[in-house]
Amino acid sequence: GNSLSTGNLRMKPHILLIHYGELALKGKNRELFEKRLVENIRIALGADRDWDIKRLYGRIAVHVDEGNDVETLVGKLRNVFGIANIAPAVEVKPKLDAIEEAALSLVENKVFESFAIRARRPEKGQSFSSQEIGTKVGAAVQKASGSKVDLTSPALTVGVVVMKRRAFVYADQLKGVGGLPAGSGGKVACLISGGIDSPVACWRMMKRGCHPLFIHFHSAPFTSNASKEKAHEIVEHLMRGQPSAKLITVPFGELQKKIITGVPAKYRIMLYRRFMIRIANELARKNDAKALVSGEALGQVASQTLSNLSTIEDVSEIPILRPLIGMDKQEIVDEAKRIGTFTMSIEPHDDCCSFLMPKNPVTRTTPKDLAHVEKHLNCEELVNAALDGCEEEAIKSA
């Protein structure tokens, strides 16, 4: 080891330096986005405590107290939309010696073949340049570790951010989930089944800053409660570290029974979907959601041909967003695995879609065909009956 005069070589990271990617581009809204992100960081870390969070030049610094484990906190922040990366850092005075000492302290127990120093000075006014930081700190790290400098693809990067009154030094940078802060993009109503696709569709919209209202259709009492429990579990997982959201479960069994007795089998799925959209529109209106989100991907099943999608959409008064529309099944499965919903989605359950499913659904329809089929049903009455049976609950951030 090196004997530095101060003898304080074990500096522990006590600051989480958070970088957001896209927000930096948002000109006039930047302030709003930053505030929203700080608020979401507070929620993710635990709103019951008073966290010291500062906004500094395109970064956010969270002060970590003695009693807190940095790794645990980083784990909580990795699900927060809007965070590009997180670096556990040490804060020192903005002087070359202090920066060098911090860098040596952070790399002391690490093994690495090559390294680079990346220095930035968002606030100018120091007596030294970024170049000088690189040279001086680089030489010290090289001497202490015996590793070589590699500026193109280093095994370890030591980051230095120098401001007027303080400097931050870090040797690890962990990727966040990126995207935009939750709630910055307005509210959407997400149709959530127990399947693989809908949680991914919803997650993608949440990543674009949308706040979700979850809507789940179930066929109880004709099926077990499994699909409700599963939807609940998936929503809880999606909301980790996010502000709380509402889950509405809609009884759909009675309505399906009515459709079955009055409609040719090949049209059933289309009618199920159209009624789901009508009911979801009402719930969206009551909860001030501006669009519906669905997990449909083009051509994946019979009800998802282009003509069927437009026939379904014909009954919606608000846009239906389909973030997975151009993805194939494997891409969707991979993403579901990445976000952690896949294993929940493949648990068996009887959902309302497989309940009383016809063998050969129609693949081409027009709104006119369906309007003709629906003539025998009292749409408004059926929608209202389902709305009356809705149950609501708030899903808190885990």
PDB file of N, CA, C and O in Angstrom, residues 64-100:
ATOM      1  N   VAL A  64     -25.331   9.846   1.762  1.00  0.00           N
ATOM      2  CA  VAL A  64     -25.597   8.582   2.449  1.00  0.00           C
ATOM      3  C   VAL A  64     -25.059   8.661   3.880  1.00  0.00           C
ATOM      4  O   VAL A  64     -23.874   8.897   4.084  1.00  0.00           O
ATOM      5  N   ASP A  65     -25.928   8.467   4.864  1.00  0.00           N
ATOM      6  CA  ASP A  65     -25.490   8.519   6.265  1.00  0.00           C
ATOM      7  C   ASP A  65     -24.724   7.263   6.641  1.00  0.00           C
ATOM      8  O   ASP A  65     -24.832   6.233   5.990  1.00  0.00           O
ATOM      9  N   GLU A  66     -24.044   7.366   7.759  1.00  0.00           N
ATOM     10  CA  GLU A  66     -23.264   6.239   8.284  1.00  0.00           C
ATOM     11  C   GLU A  66     -24.049   4.924   8.276  1.00  0.00           C
ATOM     12  O   GLU A  66     -23.568   3.915   7.816  1.00  0.00           O
ATOM     13  N   GLY A  67     -25.254   4.976   8.818  1.00  0.00           N
ATOM     14  CA  GLY A  67     -25.997   3.729   9.031  1.00  0.00           C
ATOM     15  C   GLY A  67     -26.540   3.080   7.766  1.00  0.00           C
ATOM     16  O   GLY A  67     -27.147   2.013   7.823  1.00  0.00           O
ATOM     17  N   ASN A  68     -26.333   3.721   6.607  1.00  0.00           N
ATOM     18  CA  ASN A  68     -26.942   3.181   5.390  1.00  0.00           C
ATOM     19  C   ASN A  68     -25.961   2.416   4.531  1.00  0.00           C
ATOM     20  O   ASN A  68     -24.821   2.808   4.368  1.00  0.00           O
ATOM     21  N   ASP A  69     -26.460   1.337   3.956  1.00  0.00           N
ATOM     22  CA  ASP A  69     -25.623   0.537   3.085  1.00  0.00           C
ATOM     23  C   ASP A  69     -25.765   1.046   1.648  1.00  0.00           C
ATOM     24  O   ASP A  69     -26.853   1.061   1.089  1.00  0.00           O
ATOM     25  N   VAL A  70     -24.640   1.460   1.083  1.00  0.00           N
ATOM     26  CA  VAL A  70     -24.654   2.043  -0.269  1.00  0.00           C
ATOM     27  C   VAL A  70     -25.271   1.080  -1.290  1.00  0.00           C
ATOM     28  O   VAL A  70     -26.082   1.470  -2.118  1.00  0.00           O
ATOM     29  N   GLU A  71     -24.908  -0.199  -1.194  1.00  0.00           N
ATOM     30  CA  GLU A  71     -25.406  -1.173  -2.172  1.00  0.00           C
ATOM     31  C   GLU A  71     -26.925  -1.300  -2.153  1.00  0.00           C
ATOM     32  O   GLU A  71     -27.571  -1.393  -3.186  1.00  0.00           O
ATOM     33  N   THR A  72     -27.473  -1.324  -0.941  1.00  0.00           N
ATOM     34  CA  THR A  72     -28.934  -1.423  -0.799  1.00  0.00           C
ATOM     35  C   THR A  72     -29.607  -0.222  -1.452  1.00  0.00           C
ATOM     36  O   THR A  72     -30.592  -0.367  -2.180  1.00  0.00           O
ATOM     37  N   LEU A  73     -29.062   0.959  -1.217  1.00  0.00           N
ATOM     38  CA  LEU A  73     -29.661   2.174  -1.774  1.00  0.00           C
ATOM     39  C   LEU A  73     -29.558   2.183  -3.300  1.00  0.00           C
ATOM     40  O   LEU A  73     -30.502   2.546  -3.992  1.00  0.00           O
ATOM     41  N   VAL A  74     -28.406   1.750  -3.805  1.00  0.00           N
ATOM     42  CA  VAL A  74     -28.239   1.685  -5.264  1.00  0.00           C
ATOM     43  C   VAL A  74     -29.279   0.725  -5.847  1.00  0.00           C
ATOM     44  O   VAL A  74     -29.919   1.009  -6.860  1.00  0.00           O
ATOM     45  N   GLY A  75     -29.480  -0.400  -5.180  1.00  0.00           N
ATOM     46  CA  GLY A  75     -30.483  -1.374  -5.616  1.00  0.00           C
ATOM     47  C   GLY A  75     -31.858  -0.742  -5.748  1.00  0.00           C
ATOM     48  O   GLY A  75     -32.582  -0.982  -6.713  1.00  0.00           O
ATOM     49  N   LYS A  76     -32.221   0.109  -4.791  1.00  0.00           N
ATOM     50  CA  LYS A  76     -33.533   0.767  -4.826  1.00  0.00           C
ATOM     51  C   LYS A  76     -33.626   1.759  -5.979  1.00  0.00           C
ATOM     52  O   LYS A  76     -34.684   1.955  -6.568  1.00  0.00           O
ATOM     53  N   LEU A  77     -32.497   2.403  -6.282  1.00  0.00           N
ATOM     54  CA  LEU A  77     -32.527   3.452  -7.305  1.00  0.00           C
ATOM     55  C   LEU A  77     -32.442   2.898  -8.728  1.00  0.00           C
ATOM     56  O   LEU A  77     -32.738   3.599  -9.681  1.00  0.00           O
ATOM     57  N   ARG A  78     -32.070   1.632  -8.856  1.00  0.00           N
ATOM     58  CA  ARG A  78     -31.908   1.097 -10.210  1.00  0.00           C
ATOM     59  C   ARG A  78     -33.226   0.933 -10.940  1.00  0.00           C
ATOM     60  O   ARG A  78     -33.259   0.743 -12.144  1.00  0.00           O
ATOM     61  N   ASN A  79     -34.349   1.003 -10.196  1.00  0.00           N
ATOM     62  CA  ASN A  79     -35.663   0.900 -10.857  1.00  0.00           C
ATOM     63  C   ASN A  79     -36.296   2.254 -11.108  1.00  0.00           C
ATOM     64  O   ASN A  79     -37.430   2.330 -11.547  1.00  0.00           O
ATOM     65  N   VAL A  80     -35.594   3.323 -10.777  1.00  0.00           N
ATOM     66  CA  VAL A  80     -36.214   4.641 -10.905  1.00  0.00           C
ATOM     67  C   VAL A  80     -36.036   5.174 -12.327  1.00  0.00           C
ATOM     68  O   VAL A  80     -34.914   5.384 -12.784  1.00  0.00           O
ATOM     69  N   PHE A  81     -37.164   5.365 -13.016  1.00  0.00           N
ATOM     70  CA  PHE A  81     -37.095   5.869 -14.389  1.00  0.00           C
ATOM     71  C   PHE A  81     -36.509   7.272 -14.402  1.00  0.00           C
ATOM     72  O   PHE A  81     -36.843   8.094 -13.556  1.00  0.00           O
ATOM     73  N   GLY A  82     -35.647   7.525 -15.383  1.00  0.00           N
ATOM     74  CA  GLY A  82     -35.021   8.835 -15.480  1.00  0.00           C
ATOM     75  C   GLY A  82     -33.559   8.806 -15.055  1.00  0.00           C
ATOM     76  O   GLY A  82     -32.798   9.710 -15.366  1.00  0.00           O
ATOM     77  N   ILE A  83     -33.154   7.742 -14.349  1.00  0.00           N
ATOM     78  CA  ILE A  83     -31.751   7.652 -13.923  1.00  0.00           C
ATOM     79  C   ILE A  83     -30.942   6.883 -14.967  1.00  0.00           C
ATOM     80  O   ILE A  83     -31.243   5.733 -15.267  1.00  0.00           O
ATOM     81  N   ALA A  84     -29.926   7.538 -15.537  1.00  0.00           N
ATOM     82  CA  ALA A  84     -29.083   6.864 -16.535  1.00  0.00           C
ATOM     83  C   ALA A  84     -28.015   6.031 -15.842  1.00  0.00           C
ATOM     84  O   ALA A  84     -27.779   4.881 -16.190  1.00  0.00           O
ATOM     85  N   ASN A  85     -27.352   6.619 -14.839  1.00  0.00           N
ATOM     86  CA  ASN A  85     -26.410   5.835 -14.045  1.00  0.00           C
ATOM     87  C   ASN A  85     -26.206   6.425 -12.653  1.00  0.00           C
ATOM     88  O   ASN A  85     -26.556   7.570 -12.389  1.00  0.00           O
ATOM     89  N   ILE A  86     -25.646   5.569 -11.798  1.00  0.00           N
ATOM     90  CA  ILE A  86     -25.446   5.925 -10.392  1.00  0.00           C
ATOM     91  C   ILE A  86     -24.009   5.598 -10.033  1.00  0.00           C
ATOM     92  O   ILE A  86     -23.544   4.486 -10.284  1.00  0.00           O
ATOM     93  N   ALA A  87     -23.303   6.552  -9.440  1.00  0.00           N
ATOM     94  CA  ALA A  87     -21.928   6.311  -9.032  1.00  0.00           C
ATOM     95  C   ALA A  87     -21.776   6.564  -7.533  1.00  0.00           C
ATOM     96  O   ALA A  87     -22.012   7.676  -7.073  1.00  0.00           O
ATOM     97  N   PRO A  88     -21.413   5.524  -6.764  1.00  0.00           N
ATOM     98  CA  PRO A  88     -21.101   5.747  -5.355  1.00  0.00           C
ATOM     99  C   PRO A  88     -19.791   6.545  -5.291  1.00  0.00           C
ATOM    100  O   PRO A  88     -18.762   6.066  -5.752  1.00  0.00           O
ATOM    101  N   ALA A  89     -19.831   7.751  -4.754  1.00  0.00           N
ATOM    102  CA  ALA A  89     -18.695   8.661  -4.838  1.00  0.00           C
ATOM    103  C   ALA A  89     -18.253   9.178  -3.479  1.00  0.00           C
ATOM    104  O   ALA A  89     -18.968   9.072  -2.480  1.00  0.00           O
ATOM    105  N   VAL A  90     -17.039   9.739  -3.482  1.00  0.00           N
ATOM    106  CA  VAL A  90     -16.513  10.410  -2.297  1.00  0.00           C
ATOM    107  C   VAL A  90     -16.493  11.901  -2.610  1.00  0.00           C
ATOM    108  O   VAL A  90     -16.126  12.305  -3.714  1.00  0.00           O
ATOM    109  N   GLU A  91     -16.903  12.719  -1.633  1.00  0.00           N
ATOM    110  CA  GLU A  91     -16.832  14.170  -1.835  1.00  0.00           C
ATOM    111  C   GLU A  91     -15.601  14.713  -1.114  1.00  0.00           C
ATOM    112  O   GLU A  91     -15.372  14.394   0.050  1.00  0.00           O
ATOM    113  N   VAL A  92     -14.801  15.494  -1.844  1.00  0.00           N
ATOM    114  CA  VAL A  92     -13.598  16.091  -1.233  1.00  0.00           C
ATOM    115  C   VAL A  92     -13.516  17.560  -1.628  1.00  0.00           C
ATOM    116  O   VAL A  92     -14.316  18.043  -2.430  1.00  0.00           O
ATOM    117  N   LYS A  93     -12.522  18.267  -1.073  1.00  0.00           N
ATOM    118  CA  LYS A  93     -12.311  19.659  -1.477  1.00  0.00           C
ATOM    119  C   LYS A  93     -11.818  19.671  -2.924  1.00  0.00           C
ATOM    120  O   LYS A  93     -11.135  18.754  -3.360  1.00  0.00           O
ATOM    121  N   PRO A  94     -12.133  20.741  -3.666  1.00  0.00           N
ATOM    122  CA  PRO A  94     -11.741  20.780  -5.084  1.00  0.00           C
ATOM    123  C   PRO A  94     -10.256  21.112  -5.258  1.00  0.00           C
ATOM    124  O   PRO A  94      -9.901  22.089  -5.888  1.00  0.00           O
ATOM    125  N   LYS A  95      -9.401  20.280  -4.655  1.00  0.00           N
ATOM    126  CA  LYS A  95      -7.951  20.480  -4.773  1.00  0.00           C
ATOM    127  C   LYS A  95      -7.328  19.210  -5.324  1.00  0.00           C
ATOM    128  O   LYS A  95      -7.782  18.104  -5.013  1.00  0.00           O
ATOM    129  N   LEU A  96      -6.258  19.360  -6.109  1.00  0.00           N
ATOM    130  CA  LEU A  96      -5.634  18.206  -6.760  1.00  0.00           C
ATOM    131  C   LEU A  96      -5.212  17.120  -5.774  1.00  0.00           C
ATOM    132  O   LEU A  96      -5.447  15.934  -6.020  1.00  0.00           O
ATOM    133  N   ASP A  97      -4.587  17.506  -4.655  1.00  0.00           N
ATOM    134  CA  ASP A  97      -4.112  16.500  -3.704  1.00  0.00           C
ATOM    135  C   ASP A  97      -5.263  15.688  -3.130  1.00  0.00           C
ATOM    136  O   ASP A  97      -5.176  14.476  -2.978  1.00  0.00           O
ATOM    137  N   ALA A  98      -6.334  16.392  -2.784  1.00  0.00           N
ATOM    138  CA  ALA A  98      -7.488  15.715  -2.177  1.00  0.00           C
ATOM    139  C   ALA A  98      -8.117  14.744  -3.178  1.00  0.00           C
ATOM    140  O   ALA A  98      -8.534  13.636  -2.823  1.00  0.00           O
ATOM    141  N   ILE A  99      -8.182  15.172  -4.444  1.00  0.00           N
ATOM    142  CA  ILE A  99      -8.766  14.323  -5.495  1.00  0.00           C
ATOM    143  C   ILE A  99      -7.907  13.069  -5.675  1.00  0.00           C
ATOM    144  O   ILE A  99      -8.412  11.946  -5.758  1.00  0.00           O
ATOM    145  N   GLU A 100      -6.583  13.277  -5.692  1.00  0.00           N
ATOM    146  CA  GLU A 100      -5.654  12.153  -5.857  1.00  0.00           C
ATOM    147  C   GLU A 100      -5.812  11.151  -4.716  1.00  0.00           C
ATOM    148  O   GLU A 100      -5.890   9.946  -4.920  1.00  0.00           O
TER     149      GLU A 100
END
